[in-house]
PDB file of C-alpha atoms and ligand atoms in Angstrom:
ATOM      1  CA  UNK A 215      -8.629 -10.710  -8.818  1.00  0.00           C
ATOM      2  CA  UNK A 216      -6.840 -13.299  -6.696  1.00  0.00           C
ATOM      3  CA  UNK A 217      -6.508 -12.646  -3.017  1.00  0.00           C
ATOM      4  CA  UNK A 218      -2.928 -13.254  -1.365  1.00  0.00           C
ATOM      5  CA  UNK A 219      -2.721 -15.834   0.964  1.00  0.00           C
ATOM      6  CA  UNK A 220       0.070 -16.157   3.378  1.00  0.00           C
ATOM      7  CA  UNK A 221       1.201 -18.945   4.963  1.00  0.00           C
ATOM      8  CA  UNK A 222       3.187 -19.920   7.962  1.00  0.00           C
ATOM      9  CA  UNK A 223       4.721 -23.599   7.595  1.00  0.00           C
ATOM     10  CA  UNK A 224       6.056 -23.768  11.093  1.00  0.00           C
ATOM     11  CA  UNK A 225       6.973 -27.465  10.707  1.00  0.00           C
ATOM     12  CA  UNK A 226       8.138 -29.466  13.555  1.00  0.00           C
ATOM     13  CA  UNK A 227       8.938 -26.607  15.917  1.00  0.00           C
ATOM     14  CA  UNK A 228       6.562 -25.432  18.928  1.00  0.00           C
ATOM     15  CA  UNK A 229       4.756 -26.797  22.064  1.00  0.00           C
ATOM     16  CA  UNK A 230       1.441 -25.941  22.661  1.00  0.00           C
ATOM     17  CA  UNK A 231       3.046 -23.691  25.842  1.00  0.00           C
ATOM     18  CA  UNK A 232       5.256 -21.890  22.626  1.00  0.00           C
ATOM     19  CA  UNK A 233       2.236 -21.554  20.233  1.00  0.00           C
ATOM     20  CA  UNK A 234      -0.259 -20.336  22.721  1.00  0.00           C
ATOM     21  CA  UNK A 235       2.008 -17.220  22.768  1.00  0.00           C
ATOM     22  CA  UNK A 236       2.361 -16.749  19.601  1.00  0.00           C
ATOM     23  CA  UNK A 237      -1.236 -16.946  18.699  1.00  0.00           C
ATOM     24  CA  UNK A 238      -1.819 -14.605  21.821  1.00  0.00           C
ATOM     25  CA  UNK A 239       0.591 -11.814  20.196  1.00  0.00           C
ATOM     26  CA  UNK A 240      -0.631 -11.984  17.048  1.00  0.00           C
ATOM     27  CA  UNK A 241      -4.282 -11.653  17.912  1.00  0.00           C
ATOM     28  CA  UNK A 242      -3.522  -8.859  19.378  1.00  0.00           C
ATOM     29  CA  UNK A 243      -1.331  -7.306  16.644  1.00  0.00           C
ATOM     30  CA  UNK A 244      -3.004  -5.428  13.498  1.00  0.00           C
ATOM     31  CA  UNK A 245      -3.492  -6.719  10.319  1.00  0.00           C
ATOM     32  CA  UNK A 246      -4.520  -5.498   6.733  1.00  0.00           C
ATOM     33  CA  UNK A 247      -7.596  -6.869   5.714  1.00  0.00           C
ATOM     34  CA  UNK A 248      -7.321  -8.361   1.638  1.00  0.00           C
ATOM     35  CA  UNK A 249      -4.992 -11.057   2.422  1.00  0.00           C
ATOM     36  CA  UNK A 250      -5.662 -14.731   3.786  1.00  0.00           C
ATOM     37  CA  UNK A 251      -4.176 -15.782   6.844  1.00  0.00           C
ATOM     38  CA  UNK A 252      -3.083 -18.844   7.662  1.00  0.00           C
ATOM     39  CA  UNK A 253      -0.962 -20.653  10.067  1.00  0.00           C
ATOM     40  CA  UNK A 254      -0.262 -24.230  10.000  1.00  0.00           C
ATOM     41  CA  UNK A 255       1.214 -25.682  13.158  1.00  0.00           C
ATOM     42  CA  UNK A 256       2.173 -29.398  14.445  1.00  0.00           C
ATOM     43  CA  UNK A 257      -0.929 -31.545  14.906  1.00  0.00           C
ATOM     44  CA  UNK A 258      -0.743 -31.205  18.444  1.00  0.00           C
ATOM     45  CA  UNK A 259      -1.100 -27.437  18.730  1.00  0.00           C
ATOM     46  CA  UNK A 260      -3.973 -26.653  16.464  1.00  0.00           C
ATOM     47  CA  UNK A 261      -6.740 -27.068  18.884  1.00  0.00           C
ATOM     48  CA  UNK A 262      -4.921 -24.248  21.225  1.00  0.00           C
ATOM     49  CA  UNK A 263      -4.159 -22.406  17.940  1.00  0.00           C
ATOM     50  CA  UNK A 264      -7.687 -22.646  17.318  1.00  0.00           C
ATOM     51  CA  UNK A 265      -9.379 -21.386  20.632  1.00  0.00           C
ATOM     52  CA  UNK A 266      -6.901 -18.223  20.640  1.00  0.00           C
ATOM     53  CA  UNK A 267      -8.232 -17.563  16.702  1.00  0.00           C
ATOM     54  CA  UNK A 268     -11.915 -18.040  17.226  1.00  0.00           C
ATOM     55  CA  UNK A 269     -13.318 -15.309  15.885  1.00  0.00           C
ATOM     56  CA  UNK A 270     -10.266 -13.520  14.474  1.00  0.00           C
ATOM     57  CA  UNK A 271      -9.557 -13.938  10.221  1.00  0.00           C
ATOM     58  CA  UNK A 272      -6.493 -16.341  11.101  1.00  0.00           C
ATOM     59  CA  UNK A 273      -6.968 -19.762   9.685  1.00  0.00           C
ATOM     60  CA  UNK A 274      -5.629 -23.437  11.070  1.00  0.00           C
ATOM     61  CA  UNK A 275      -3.284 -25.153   8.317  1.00  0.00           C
ATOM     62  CA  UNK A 276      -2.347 -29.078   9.050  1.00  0.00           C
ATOM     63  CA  UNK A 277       0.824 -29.699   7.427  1.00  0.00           C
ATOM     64  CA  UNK A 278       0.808 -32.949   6.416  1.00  0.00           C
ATOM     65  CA  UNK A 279      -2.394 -35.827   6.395  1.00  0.00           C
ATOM     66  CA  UNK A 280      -3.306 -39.196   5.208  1.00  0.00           C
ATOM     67  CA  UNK A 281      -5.418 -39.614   2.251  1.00  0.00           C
ATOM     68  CA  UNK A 282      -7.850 -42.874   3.984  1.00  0.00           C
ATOM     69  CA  UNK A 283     -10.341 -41.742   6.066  1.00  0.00           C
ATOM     70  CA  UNK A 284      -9.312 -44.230   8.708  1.00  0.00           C
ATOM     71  CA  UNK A 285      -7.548 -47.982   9.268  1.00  0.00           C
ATOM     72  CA  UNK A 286      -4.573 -49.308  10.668  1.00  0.00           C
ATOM     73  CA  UNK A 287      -1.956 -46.597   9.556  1.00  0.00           C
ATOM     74  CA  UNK A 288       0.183 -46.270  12.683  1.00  0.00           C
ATOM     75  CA  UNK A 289       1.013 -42.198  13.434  1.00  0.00           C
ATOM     76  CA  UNK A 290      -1.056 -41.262  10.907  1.00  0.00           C
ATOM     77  CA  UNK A 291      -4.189 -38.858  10.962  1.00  0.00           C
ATOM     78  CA  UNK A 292      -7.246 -38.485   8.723  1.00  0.00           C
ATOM     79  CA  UNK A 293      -8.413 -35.433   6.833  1.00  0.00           C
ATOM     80  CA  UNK A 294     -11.734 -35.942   9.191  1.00  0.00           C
ATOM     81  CA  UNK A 295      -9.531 -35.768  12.359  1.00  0.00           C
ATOM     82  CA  UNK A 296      -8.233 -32.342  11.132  1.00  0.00           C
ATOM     83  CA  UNK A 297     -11.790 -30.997  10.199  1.00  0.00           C
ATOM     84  CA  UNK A 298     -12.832 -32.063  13.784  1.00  0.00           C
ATOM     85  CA  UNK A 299     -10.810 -29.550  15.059  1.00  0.00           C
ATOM     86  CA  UNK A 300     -11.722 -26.542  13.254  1.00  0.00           C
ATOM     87  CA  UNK A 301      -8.814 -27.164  10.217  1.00  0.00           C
ATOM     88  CA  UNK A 302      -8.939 -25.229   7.089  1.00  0.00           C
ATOM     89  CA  UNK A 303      -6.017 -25.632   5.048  1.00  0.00           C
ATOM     90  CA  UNK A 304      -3.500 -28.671   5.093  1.00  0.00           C
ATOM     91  CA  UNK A 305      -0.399 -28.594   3.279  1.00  0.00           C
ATOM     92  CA  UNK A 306       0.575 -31.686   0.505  1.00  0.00           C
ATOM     93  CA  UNK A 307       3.715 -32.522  -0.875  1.00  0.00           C
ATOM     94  CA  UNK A 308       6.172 -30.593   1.179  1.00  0.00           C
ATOM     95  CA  UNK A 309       9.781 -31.462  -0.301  1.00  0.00           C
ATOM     96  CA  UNK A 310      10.644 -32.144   3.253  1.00  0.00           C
ATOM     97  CA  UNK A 311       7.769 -35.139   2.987  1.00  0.00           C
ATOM     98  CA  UNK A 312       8.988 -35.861  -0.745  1.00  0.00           C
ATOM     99  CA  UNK A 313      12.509 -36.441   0.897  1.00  0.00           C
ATOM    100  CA  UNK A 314      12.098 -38.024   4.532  1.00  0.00           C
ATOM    101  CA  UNK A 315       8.651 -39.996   4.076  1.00  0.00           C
ATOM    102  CA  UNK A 316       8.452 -40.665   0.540  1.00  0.00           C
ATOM    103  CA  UNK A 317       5.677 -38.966  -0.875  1.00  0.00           C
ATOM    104  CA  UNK A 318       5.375 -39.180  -4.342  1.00  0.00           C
ATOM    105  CA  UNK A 319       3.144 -37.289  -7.066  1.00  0.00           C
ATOM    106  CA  UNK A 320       0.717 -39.963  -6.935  1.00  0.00           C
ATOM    107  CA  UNK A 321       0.019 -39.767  -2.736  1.00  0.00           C
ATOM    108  CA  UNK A 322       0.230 -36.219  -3.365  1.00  0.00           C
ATOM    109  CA  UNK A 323      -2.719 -36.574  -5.662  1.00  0.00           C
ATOM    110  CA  UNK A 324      -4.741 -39.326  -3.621  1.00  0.00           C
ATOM    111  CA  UNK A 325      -4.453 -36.287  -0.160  1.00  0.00           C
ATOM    112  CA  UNK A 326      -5.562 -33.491  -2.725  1.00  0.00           C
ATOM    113  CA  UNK A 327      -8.766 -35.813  -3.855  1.00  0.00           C
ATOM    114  CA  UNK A 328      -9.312 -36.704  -0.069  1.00  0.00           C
ATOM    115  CA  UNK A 329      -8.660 -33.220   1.181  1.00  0.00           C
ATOM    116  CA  UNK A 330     -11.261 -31.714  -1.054  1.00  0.00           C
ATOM    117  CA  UNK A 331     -13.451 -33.983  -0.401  1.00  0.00           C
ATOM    118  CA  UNK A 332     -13.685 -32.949   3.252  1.00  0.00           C
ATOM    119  CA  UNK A 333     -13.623 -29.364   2.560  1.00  0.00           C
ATOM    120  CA  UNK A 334      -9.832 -29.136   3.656  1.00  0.00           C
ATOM    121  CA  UNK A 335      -7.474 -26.489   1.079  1.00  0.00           C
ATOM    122  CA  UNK A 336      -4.968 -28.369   0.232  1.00  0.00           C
ATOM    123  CA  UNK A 337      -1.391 -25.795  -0.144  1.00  0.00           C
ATOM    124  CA  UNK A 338       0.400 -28.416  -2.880  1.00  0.00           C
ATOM    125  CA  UNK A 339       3.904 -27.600  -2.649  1.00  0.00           C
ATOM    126  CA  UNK A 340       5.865 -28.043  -6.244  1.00  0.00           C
ATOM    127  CA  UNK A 341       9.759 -27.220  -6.824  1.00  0.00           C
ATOM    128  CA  UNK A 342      12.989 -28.591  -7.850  1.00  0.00           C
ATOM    129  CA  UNK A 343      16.266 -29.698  -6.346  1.00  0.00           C
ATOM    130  CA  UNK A 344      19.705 -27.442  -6.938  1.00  0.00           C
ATOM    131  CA  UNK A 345      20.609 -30.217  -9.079  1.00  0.00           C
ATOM    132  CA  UNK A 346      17.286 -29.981 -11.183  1.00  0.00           C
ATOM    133  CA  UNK A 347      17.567 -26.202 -11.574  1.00  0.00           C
ATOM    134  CA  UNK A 348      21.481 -26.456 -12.326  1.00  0.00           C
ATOM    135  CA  UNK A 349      20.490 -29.626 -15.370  1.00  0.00           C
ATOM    136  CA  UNK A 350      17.828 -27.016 -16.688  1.00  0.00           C
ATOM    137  CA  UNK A 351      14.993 -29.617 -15.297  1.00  0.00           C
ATOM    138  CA  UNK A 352      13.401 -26.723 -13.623  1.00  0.00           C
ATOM    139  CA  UNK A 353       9.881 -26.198 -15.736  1.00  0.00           C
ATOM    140  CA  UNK A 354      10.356 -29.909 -16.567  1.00  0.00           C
ATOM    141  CA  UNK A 355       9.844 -31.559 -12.667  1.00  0.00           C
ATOM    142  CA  UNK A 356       7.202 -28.472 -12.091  1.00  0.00           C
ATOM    143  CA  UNK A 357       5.126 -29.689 -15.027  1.00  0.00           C
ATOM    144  CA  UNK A 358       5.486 -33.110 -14.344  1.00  0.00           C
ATOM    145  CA  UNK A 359       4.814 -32.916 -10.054  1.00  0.00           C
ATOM    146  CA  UNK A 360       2.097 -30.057 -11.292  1.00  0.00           C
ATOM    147  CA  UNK A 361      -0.019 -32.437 -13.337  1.00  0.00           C
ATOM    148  CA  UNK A 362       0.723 -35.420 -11.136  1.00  0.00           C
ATOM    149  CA  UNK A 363      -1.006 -33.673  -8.355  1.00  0.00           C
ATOM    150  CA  UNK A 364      -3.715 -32.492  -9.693  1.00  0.00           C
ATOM    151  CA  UNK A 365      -4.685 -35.534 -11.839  1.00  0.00           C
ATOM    152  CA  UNK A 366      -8.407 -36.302 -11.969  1.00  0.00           C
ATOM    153  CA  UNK A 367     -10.105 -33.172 -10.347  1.00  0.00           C
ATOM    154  CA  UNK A 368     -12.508 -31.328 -12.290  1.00  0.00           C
ATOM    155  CA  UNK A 369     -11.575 -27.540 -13.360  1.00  0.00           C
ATOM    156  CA  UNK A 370     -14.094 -25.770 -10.618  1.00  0.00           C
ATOM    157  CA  UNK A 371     -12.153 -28.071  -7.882  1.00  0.00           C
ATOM    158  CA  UNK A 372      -8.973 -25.903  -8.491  1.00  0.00           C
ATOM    159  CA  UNK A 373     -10.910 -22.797  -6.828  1.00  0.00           C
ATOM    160  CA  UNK A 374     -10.013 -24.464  -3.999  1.00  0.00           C
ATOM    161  CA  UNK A 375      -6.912 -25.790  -3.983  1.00  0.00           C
ATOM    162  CA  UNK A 376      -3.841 -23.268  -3.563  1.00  0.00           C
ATOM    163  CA  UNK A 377      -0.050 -23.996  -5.394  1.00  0.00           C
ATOM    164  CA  UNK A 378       2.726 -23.898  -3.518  1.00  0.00           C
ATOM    165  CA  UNK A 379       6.503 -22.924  -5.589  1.00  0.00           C
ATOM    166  CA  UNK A 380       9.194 -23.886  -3.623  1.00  0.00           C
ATOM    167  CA  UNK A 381      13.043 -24.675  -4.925  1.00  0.00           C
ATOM    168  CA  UNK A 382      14.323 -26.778  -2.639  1.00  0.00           C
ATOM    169  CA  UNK A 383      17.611 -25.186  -2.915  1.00  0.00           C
ATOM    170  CA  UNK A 384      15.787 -21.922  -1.601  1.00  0.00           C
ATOM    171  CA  UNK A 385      14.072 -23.459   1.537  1.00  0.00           C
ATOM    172  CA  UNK A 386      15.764 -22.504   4.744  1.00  0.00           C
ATOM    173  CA  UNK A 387      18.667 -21.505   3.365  1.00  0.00           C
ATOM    174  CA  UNK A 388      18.904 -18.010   3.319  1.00  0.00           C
ATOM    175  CA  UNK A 389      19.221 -18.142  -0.823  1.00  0.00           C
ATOM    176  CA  UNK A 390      15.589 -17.084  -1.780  1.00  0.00           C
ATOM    177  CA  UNK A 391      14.911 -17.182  -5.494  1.00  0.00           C
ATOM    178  CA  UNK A 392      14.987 -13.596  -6.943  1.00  0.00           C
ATOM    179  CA  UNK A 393      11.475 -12.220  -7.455  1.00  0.00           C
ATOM    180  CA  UNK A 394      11.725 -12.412 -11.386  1.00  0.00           C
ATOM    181  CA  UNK A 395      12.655 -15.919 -10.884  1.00  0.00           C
ATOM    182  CA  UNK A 396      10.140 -17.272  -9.025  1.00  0.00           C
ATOM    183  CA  UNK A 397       7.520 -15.168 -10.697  1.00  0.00           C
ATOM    184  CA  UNK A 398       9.036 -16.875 -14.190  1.00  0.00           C
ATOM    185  CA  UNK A 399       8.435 -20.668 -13.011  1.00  0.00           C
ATOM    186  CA  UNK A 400       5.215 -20.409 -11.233  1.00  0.00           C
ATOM    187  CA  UNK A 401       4.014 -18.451 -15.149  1.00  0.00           C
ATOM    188  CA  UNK A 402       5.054 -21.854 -15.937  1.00  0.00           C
ATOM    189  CA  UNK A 403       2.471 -23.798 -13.434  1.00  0.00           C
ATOM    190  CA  UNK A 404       0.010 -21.938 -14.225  1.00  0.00           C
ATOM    191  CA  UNK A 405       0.342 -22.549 -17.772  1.00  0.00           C
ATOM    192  CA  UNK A 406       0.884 -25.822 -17.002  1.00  0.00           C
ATOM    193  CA  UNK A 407      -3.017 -25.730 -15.312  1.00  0.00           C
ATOM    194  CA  UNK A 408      -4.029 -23.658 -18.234  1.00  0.00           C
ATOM    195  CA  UNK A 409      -3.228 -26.392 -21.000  1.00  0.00           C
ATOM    196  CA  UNK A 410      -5.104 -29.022 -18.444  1.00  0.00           C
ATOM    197  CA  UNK A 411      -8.201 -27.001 -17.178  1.00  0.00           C
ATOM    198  CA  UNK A 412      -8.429 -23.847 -19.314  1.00  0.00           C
ATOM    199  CA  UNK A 413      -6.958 -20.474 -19.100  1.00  0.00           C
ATOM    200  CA  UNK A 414      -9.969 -19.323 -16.521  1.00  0.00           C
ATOM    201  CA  UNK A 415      -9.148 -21.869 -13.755  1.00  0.00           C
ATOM    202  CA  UNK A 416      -5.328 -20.919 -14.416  1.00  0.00           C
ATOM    203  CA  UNK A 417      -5.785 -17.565 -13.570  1.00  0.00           C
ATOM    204  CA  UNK A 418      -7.983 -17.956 -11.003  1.00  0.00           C
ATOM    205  CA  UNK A 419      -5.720 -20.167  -8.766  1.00  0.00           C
ATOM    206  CA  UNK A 420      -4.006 -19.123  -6.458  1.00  0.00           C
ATOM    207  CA  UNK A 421       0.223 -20.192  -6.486  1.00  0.00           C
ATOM    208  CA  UNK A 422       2.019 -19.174  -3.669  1.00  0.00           C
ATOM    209  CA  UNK A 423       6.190 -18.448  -3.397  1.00  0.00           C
ATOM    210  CA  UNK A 424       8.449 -20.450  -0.524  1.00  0.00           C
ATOM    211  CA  UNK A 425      12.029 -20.117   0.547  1.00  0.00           C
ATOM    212  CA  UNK A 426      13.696 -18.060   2.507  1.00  0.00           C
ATOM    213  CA  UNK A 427      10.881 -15.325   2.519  1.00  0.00           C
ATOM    214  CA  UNK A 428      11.060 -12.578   4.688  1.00  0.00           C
ATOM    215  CA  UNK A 429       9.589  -9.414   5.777  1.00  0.00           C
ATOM    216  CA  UNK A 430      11.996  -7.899   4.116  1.00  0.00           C
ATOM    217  CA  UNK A 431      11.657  -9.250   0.921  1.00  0.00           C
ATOM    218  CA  UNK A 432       7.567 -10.221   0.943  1.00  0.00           C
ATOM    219  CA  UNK A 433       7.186  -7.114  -1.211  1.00  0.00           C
ATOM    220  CA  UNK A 434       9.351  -8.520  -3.830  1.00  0.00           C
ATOM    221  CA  UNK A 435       7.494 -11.143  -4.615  1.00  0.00           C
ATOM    222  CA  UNK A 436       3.968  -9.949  -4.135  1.00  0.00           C
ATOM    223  CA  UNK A 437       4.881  -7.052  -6.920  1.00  0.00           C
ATOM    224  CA  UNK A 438       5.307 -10.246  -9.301  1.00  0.00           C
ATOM    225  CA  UNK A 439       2.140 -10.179 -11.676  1.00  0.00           C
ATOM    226  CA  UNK A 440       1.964 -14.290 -11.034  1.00  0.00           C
ATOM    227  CA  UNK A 441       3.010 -14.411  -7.369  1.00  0.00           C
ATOM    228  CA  UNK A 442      -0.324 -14.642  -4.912  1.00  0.00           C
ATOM    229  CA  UNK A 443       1.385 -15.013  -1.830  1.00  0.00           C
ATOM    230  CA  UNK A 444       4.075 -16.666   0.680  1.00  0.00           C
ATOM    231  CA  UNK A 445       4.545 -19.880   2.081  1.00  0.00           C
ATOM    232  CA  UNK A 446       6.738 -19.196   5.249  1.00  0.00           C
ATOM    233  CA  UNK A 447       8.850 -21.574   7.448  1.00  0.00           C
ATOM    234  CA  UNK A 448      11.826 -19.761   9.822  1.00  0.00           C
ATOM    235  CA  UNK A 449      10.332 -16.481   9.440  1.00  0.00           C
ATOM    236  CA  UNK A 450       6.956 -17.257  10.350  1.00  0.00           C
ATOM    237  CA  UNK A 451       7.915 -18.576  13.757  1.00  0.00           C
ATOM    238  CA  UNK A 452       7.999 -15.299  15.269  1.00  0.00           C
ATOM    239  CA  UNK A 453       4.741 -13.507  16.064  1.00  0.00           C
ATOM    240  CA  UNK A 454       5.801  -9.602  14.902  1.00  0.00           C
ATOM    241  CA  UNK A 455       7.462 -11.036  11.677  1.00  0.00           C
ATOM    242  CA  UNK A 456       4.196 -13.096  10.731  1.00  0.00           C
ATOM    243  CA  UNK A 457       2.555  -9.722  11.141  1.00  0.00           C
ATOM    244  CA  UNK A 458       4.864  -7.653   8.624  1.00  0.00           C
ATOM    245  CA  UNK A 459       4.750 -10.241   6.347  1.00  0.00           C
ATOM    246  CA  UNK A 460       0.515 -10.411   6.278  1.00  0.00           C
ATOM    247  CA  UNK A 461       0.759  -6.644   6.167  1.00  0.00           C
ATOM    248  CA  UNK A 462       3.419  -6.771   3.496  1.00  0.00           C
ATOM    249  CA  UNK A 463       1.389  -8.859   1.551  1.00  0.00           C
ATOM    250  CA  UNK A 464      -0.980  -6.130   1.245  1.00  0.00           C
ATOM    251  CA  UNK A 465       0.096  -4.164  -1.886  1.00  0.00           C
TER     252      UNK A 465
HETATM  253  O1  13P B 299       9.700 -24.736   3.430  1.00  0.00           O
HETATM  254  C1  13P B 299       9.293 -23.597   3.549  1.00  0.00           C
HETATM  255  C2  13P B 299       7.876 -23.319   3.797  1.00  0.00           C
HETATM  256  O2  13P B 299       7.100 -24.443   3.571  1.00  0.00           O
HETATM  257  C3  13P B 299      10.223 -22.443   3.477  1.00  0.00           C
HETATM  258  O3  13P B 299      10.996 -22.413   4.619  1.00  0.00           O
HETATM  259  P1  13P B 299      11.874 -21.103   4.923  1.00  0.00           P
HETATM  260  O4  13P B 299      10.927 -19.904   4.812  1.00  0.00           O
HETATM  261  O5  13P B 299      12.387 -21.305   6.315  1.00  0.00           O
HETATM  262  O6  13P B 299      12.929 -21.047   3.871  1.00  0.00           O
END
């Protein structure tokens, strides 16, 4: 049994003024208990984040990290930095990242060895372009970025590491991937994990669905028999919506 996990990616959006409140309205909203709970915020709100969620089951989430534990990398920050201030989970290989910064399936896979090696989840985000999905590249560049991050851990390191499917085409958009869909090419990551570290470790990790995912829809996807869970940008800005979509999670 695999427990959901939802995820807010609030990317670069938030002071520490703006997240205080939100972590103050959603501490004091109710949640189901069964699903994971995570919110990961700009670097520079996570230690207010984490004050206002002592003690509650909402986790910190990092969104982005270098994969050296320290040197001269201007504006960049260590997986130790982020464990220094209570940080759980840390996403890897956001397309935005891919795009702007030029990650690339094999810095992907150096932050998911260093993550794990601090304890840190890594959230590996996987998915392809309009163009991909249009050229029928779709299961091909979700193998390929699949394998490339995950190249070199042992089997029992995938119980802690958590997939991320997100179509590029469906991020922010409004155009979410039907249900059936996205339940159809994460089967296809998880076989891809399957043929690399056995069918066990393939169904016990976790692989979350991104874009466009609302409160509306979270049920959708969570009824898939392959989807564990959301990874949520616009909608998870707002404290009541984060709420209905943990709760929603809960089938
Ligand atoms: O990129 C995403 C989460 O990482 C998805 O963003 P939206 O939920 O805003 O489409």
């Amino acid at each position: 049994m695999r427990t959901p996990i939802i995820a807010g990616n609030w990317k670069m959006f938030k002071t520490i003024a703006e997240a205080t409140a939100f972590a103050q309205e959603a501490k004091a909203g109710t949640t189901k208990a069964g699903v994971e709970k995570v919110v990961c915020a700009p670097f520079t709100a996570l230690p207010a984040l984490g004050q206002i969620f002592a003690g509650t089951d909402i986790a910190l989430g990092a969104q982005n990290m270098h994969f050296e534990e320290q040197g001269a990398y201007t504006g960049e920050i260590s997986p130790g930095m982020l464990k220094e201030i209570g940080v759980k989970y840390v996403i890897l290989g956001h397309s935005e990242r891919r795009q702007y910064f030029q990650e690339t399936d094999e810095t992907v896979n150096k932050k998911v060895h260093a993550a794990l090696k601090h304890d840190l989840v890594p959230i590996v985000c996987v998915g392809e372009s309009l163009e991909q999905r249009e050229a029928g590249e779709t299961a091909n560049v979700v193998r390929t970025q699949t394998e490339g991050a995950l190249a070199g851990l042992y089997a029992a390191q995938l119980a802690n590491v958590v997939i991320a499917y997100e179509p590029i085409w469906a991020i922010g958009t409004g155009k979410s991937s039907t249900a059936e869909d996205a339940n159809e090419t994460i089967a296809i990551i998880r076989q891809t994990i399957a043929e690399r570290f056995g069918q066990e470790t393939a169904e016990q990790i976790r692989i979350q669905y991104g874009g466009s995912v609302k409160p509306e829809n979270i049920a959708s996807y969570m009824a898939q028999p392959d989807i564990d869970g959301a990874l949520v940008g616009g909608a998870s800005l707002v404290a009541e919506s984060y709420l209905q979509l943990v709760n929603g999670a809960c089938l």
